[in-house]
Short mmCIF file of C-alpha atoms in Angstrom, two decimals:
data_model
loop_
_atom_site.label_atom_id
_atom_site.label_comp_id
_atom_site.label_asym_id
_atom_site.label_seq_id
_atom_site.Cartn_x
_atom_site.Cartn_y
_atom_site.Cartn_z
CA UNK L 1 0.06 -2.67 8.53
CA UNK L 2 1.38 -0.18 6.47
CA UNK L 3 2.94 2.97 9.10
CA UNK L 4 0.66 5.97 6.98
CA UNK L 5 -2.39 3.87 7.55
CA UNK L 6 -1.37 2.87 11.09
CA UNK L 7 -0.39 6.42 11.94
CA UNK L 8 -3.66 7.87 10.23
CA UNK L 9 -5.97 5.08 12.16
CA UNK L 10 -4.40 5.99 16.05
CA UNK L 11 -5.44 10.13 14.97
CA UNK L 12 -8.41 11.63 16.14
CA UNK L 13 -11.13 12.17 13.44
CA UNK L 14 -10.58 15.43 11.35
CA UNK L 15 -12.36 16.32 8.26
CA UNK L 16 -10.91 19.89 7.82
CA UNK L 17 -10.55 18.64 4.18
CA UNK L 18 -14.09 17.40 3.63
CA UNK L 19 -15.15 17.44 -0.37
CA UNK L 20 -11.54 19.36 -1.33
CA UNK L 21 -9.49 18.20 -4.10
CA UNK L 22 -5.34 18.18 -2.80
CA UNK L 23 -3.46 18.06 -5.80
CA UNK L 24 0.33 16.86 -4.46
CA UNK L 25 3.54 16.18 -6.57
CA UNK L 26 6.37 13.77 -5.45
CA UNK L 27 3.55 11.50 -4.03
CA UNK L 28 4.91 8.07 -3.92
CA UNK L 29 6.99 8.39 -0.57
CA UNK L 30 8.56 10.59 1.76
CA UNK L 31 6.39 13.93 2.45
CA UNK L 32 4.37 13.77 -0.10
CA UNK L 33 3.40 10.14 0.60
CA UNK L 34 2.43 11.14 4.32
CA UNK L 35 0.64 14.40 2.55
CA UNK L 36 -1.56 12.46 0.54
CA UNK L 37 -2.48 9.96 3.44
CA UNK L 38 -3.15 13.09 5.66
CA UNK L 39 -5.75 14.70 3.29
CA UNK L 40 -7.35 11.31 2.51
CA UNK L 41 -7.79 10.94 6.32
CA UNK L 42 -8.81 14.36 6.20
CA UNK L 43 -11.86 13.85 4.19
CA UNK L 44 -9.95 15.34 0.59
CA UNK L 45 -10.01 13.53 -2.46
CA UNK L 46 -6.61 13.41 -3.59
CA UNK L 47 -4.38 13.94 -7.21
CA UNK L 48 -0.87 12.40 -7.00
CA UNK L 49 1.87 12.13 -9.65
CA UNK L 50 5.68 10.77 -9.54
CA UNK L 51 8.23 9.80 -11.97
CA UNK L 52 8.04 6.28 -10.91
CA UNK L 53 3.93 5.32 -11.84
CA UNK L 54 4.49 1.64 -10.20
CA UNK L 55 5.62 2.97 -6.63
CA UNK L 56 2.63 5.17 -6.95
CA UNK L 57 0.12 2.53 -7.67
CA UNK L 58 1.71 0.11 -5.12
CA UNK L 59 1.48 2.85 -2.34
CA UNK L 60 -2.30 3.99 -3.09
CA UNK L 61 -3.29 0.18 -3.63
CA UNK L 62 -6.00 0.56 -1.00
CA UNK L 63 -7.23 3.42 -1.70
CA UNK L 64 -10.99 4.25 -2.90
CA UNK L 65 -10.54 4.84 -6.62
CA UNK L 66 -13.40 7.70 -6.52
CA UNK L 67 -10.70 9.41 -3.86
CA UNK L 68 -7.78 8.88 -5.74
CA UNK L 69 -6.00 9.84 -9.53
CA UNK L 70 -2.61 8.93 -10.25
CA UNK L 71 -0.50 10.06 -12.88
CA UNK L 72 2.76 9.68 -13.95
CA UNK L 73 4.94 12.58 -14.23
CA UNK L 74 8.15 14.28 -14.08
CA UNK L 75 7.41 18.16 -13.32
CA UNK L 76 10.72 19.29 -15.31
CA UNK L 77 7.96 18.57 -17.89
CA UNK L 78 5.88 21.49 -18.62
CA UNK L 79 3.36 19.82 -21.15
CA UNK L 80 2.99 17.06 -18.68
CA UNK L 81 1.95 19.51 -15.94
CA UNK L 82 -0.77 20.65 -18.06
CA UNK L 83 -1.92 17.40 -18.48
CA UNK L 84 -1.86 16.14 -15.25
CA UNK L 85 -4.36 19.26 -14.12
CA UNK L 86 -6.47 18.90 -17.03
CA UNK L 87 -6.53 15.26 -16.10
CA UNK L 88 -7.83 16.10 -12.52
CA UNK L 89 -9.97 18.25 -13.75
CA UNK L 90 -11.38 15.74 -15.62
CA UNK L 91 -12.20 13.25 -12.81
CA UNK L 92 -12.65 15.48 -9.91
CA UNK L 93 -14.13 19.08 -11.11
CA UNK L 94 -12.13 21.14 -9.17
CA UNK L 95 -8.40 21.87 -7.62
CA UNK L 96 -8.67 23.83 -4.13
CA UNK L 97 -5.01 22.72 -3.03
CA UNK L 98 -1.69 22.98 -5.03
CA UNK L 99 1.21 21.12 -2.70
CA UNK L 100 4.18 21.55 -4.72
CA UNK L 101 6.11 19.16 -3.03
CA UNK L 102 8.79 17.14 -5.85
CA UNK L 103 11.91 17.97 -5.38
CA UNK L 104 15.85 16.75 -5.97
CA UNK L 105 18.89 17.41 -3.49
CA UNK L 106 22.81 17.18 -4.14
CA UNK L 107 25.68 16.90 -2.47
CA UNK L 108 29.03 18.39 -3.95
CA UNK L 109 31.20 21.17 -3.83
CA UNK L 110 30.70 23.13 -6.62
CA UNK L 111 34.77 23.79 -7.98
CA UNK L 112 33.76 19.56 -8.59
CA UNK L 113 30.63 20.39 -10.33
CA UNK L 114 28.84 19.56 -13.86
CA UNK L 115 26.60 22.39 -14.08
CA UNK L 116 24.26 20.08 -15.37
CA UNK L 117 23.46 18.98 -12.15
CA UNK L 118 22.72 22.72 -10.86
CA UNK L 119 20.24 22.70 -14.23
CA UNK L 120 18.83 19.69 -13.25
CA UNK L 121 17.78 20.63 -9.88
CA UNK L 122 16.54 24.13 -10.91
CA UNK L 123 14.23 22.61 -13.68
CA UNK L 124 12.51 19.85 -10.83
CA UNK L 125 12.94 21.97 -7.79
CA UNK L 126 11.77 25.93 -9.49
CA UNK L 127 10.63 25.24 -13.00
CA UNK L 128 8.25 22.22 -11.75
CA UNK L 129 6.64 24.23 -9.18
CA UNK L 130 6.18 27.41 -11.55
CA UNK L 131 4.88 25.08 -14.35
CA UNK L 132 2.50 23.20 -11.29
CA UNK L 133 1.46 26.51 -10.43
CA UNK L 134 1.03 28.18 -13.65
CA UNK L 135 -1.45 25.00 -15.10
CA UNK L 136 -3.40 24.68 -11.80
CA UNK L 137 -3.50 28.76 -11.33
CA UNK L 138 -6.99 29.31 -13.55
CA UNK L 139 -8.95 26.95 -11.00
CA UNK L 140 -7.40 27.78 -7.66
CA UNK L 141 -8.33 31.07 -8.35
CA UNK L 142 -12.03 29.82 -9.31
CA UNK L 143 -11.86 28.21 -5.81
CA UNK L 144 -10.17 30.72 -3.60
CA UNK L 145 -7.99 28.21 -2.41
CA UNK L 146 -4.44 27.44 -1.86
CA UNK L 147 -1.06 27.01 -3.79
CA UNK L 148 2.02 26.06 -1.19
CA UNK L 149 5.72 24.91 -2.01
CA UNK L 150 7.57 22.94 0.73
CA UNK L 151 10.98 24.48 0.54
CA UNK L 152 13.92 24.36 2.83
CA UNK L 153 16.19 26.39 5.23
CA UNK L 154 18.17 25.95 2.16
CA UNK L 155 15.90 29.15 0.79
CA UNK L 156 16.81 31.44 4.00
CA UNK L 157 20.54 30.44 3.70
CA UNK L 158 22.73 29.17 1.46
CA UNK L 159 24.35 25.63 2.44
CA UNK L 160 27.73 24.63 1.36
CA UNK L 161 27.71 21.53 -0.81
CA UNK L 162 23.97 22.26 -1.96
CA UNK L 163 24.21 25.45 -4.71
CA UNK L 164 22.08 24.10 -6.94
CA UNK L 165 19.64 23.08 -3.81
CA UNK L 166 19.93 25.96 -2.17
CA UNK L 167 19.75 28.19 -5.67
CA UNK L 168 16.55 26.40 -6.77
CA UNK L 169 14.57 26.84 -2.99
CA UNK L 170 15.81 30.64 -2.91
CA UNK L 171 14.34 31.33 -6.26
CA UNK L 172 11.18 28.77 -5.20
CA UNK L 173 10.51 31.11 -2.52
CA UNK L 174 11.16 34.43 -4.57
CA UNK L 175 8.42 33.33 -6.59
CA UNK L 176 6.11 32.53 -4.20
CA UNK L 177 6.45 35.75 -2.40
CA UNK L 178 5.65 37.33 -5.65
CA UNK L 179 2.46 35.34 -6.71
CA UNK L 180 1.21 36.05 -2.63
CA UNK L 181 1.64 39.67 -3.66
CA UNK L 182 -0.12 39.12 -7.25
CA UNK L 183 -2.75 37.48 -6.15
CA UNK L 184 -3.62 39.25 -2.53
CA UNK L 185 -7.17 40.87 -3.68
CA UNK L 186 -8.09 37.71 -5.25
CA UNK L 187 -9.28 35.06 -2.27
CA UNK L 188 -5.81 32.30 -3.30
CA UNK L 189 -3.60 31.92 -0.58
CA UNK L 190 -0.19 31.36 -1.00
CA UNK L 191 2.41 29.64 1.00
CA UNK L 192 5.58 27.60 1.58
CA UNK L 193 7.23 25.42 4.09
CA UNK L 194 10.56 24.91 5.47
CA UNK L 195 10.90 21.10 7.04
CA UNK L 196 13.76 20.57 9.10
CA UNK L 197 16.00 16.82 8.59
CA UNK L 198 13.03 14.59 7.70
CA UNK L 199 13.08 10.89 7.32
CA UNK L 200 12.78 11.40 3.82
CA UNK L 201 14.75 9.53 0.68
CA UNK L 202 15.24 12.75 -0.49
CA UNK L 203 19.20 12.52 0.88
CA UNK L 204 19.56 8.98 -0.29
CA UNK L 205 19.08 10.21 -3.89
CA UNK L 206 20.71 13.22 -3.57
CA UNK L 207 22.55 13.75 -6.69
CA UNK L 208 26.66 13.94 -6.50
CA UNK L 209 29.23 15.77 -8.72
CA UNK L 210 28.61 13.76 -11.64
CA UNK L 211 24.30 13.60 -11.27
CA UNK L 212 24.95 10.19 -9.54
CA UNK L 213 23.04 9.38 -6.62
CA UNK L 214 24.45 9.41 -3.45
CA UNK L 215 22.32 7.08 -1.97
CA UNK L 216 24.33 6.87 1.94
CA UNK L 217 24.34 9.65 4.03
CA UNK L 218 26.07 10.43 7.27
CA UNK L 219 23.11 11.43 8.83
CA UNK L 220 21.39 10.38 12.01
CA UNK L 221 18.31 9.68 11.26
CA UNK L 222 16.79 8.60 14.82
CA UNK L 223 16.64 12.30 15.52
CA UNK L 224 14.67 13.33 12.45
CA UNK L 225 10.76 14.72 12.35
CA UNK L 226 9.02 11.83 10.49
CA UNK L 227 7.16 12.22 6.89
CA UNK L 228 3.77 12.14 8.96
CA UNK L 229 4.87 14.90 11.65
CA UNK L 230 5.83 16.62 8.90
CA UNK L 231 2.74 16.44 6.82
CA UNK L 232 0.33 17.23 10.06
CA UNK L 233 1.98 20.33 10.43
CA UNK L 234 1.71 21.36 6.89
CA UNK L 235 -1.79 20.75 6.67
CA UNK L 236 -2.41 22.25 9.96
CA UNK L 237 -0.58 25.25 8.30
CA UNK L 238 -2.65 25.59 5.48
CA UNK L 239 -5.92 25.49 7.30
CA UNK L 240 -4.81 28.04 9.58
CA UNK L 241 -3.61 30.04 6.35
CA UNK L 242 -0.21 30.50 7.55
CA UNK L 243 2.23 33.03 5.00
CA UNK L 244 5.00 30.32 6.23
CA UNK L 245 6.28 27.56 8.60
CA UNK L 246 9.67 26.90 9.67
CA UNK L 247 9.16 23.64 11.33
CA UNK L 248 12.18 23.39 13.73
CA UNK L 249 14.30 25.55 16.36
CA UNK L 250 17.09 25.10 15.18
CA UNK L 251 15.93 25.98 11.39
CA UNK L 252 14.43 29.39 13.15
CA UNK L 253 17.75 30.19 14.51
CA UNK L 254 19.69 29.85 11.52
CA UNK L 255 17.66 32.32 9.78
CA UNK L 256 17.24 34.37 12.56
CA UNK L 257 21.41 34.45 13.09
CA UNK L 258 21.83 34.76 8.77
CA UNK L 259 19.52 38.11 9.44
CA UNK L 260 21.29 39.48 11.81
CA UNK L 261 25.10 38.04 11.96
CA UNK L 262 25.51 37.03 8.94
CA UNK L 263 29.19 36.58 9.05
CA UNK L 264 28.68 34.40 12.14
CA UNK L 265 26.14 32.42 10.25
CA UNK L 266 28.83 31.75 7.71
CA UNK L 267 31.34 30.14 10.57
CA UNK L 268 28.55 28.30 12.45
CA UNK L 269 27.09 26.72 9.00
CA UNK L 270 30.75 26.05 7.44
CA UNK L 271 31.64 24.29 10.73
CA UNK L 272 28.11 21.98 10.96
CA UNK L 273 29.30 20.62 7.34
CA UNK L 274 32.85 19.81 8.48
CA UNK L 275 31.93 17.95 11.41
CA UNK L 276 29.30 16.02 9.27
CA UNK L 277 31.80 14.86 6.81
CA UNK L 278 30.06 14.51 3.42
CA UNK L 279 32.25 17.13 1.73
CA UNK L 280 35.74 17.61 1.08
CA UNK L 281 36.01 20.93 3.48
CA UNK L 282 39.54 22.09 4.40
CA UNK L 283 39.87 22.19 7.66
#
């Protein structure tokens, strides 16, 4: 049995999402896989996109096609965005949830880097979510409901092999903070997230100097939070409304320590990156 539908069988019953429409981008694994399984169980009928529209058909196979529209799309694409809403639109009536959840990573020092791999990450990781949000903006606000970005400790602090990452989740954030501020007499509610390691391919197709993926990582992943873990507590977010969610201690202490020491935080994050290997730090 697949694990999303195993995992979502063994939870208790909830139907916070009864009748809502979850629109969710980067759908056809990782987090936004687990997402999307999460608000189906939930009771939401759910829009999904990704770049890749065969993995996204294979992994919704069983789903109810009355609870279910894919699409195929690469957010860097701001036409496509439009379409993709106006598609939901079409079949569903209504957006009440934006999860802007596509997203690229890298791994290079920057001295070694084609800028157009910085570009490339700002136009998925910022541009997609401002052209998401911009297209779906007109009917969240019609439905009071919520627009969310899952972002990174990469956003609180910058991390040392990851400029363009870290760039793209910093400005991510800066936006969001803005729209909360926009939109605070009008009923939307606006959030983002900040997983810790997740179990996610994210790292395996990590872009390197060149825009080549990296595909292995040094990483351990047995003590990762899983896509599902990760998804509950997103959704358990939104319900509750929360302004944001930093999922793990160790992510709270990093942006605690960046507040208040940063030059400490500078030592402590350099030397987490040398012992893990993946870049060419002097020692």
């Amino acid at each position: 049995m697949d694990s999303f539908l195993h995992n979502i069988i063994l939870q208790p019953m909830n139907r916070s999402l009864q009748d809502k429409v979850v629109l969710i981008t980067g759908a056809s694994l990782g987090i936004g896989k687990a997402l999307a399984f999460d608000a189906l169980a939930r009771g939401a009928r759910v829009a999904v996109c990704a770049r890749d529209i065969g993995k996204l058909n294979e992994t919704f196979k069983n789903v109810h096609e009355q609870d279910i529209f894919k699409f195929q799309l690469d957010v860097a694409d701001e036409q496509a965005c439009y379409a993709f809403v106006a598609q939901t639109i079409n079949k569903f009536g209504k957006i009440d949830m934006l999860l802007n959840n596509a997203g690229m990573s890298m791994r290079a020092l920057f001295e070694d880097l084609d800028v157009k791999v910085l570009k490339q990450l700002m136009d998925v990781n910022f541009w997609g979510t401002v052209y998401m949000t911009k297209a779906a903006l007109p009917y969240i606000k019609r439905s009071k409901g919520v627009i969310l970005g899952v972002s990174s400790i990469a956003g609180y602090r910058g991390l040392p092999g990851r400029t363009g990452y870290s760039s793209s989740k910093y400005a991510m954030q800066g936006f969001m903070e803005a729209l909360r501020t926009e939109l605070l007499r009008t009923g939307v509610h606006v959030m983002w997230v900040c997983p810790g390691y997740t179990t996610s391919n994210i790292r395996n197709t990590a872009l390197g100097e060149k825009g080549q993926p990296m595909r292995e990582t040094n990483m351990d992943e047995s003590k990762m939070m899983s896509p599902e873990a990760c998804a509950r507590i997103i959704l358990d977010g939104v319900k509750k409304r929360k302004r944001t969610i930093i999922m793990t201690t160790q992510g709270k202490l990093t942006v605690w320590v960046n507040k208040l020491f940063g030059g400490l935080a500078d030592k402590l994050v350099y030397k987490h990156y040398l012992k893990e290997g993946d870049l060419n730090l002097p020692e």
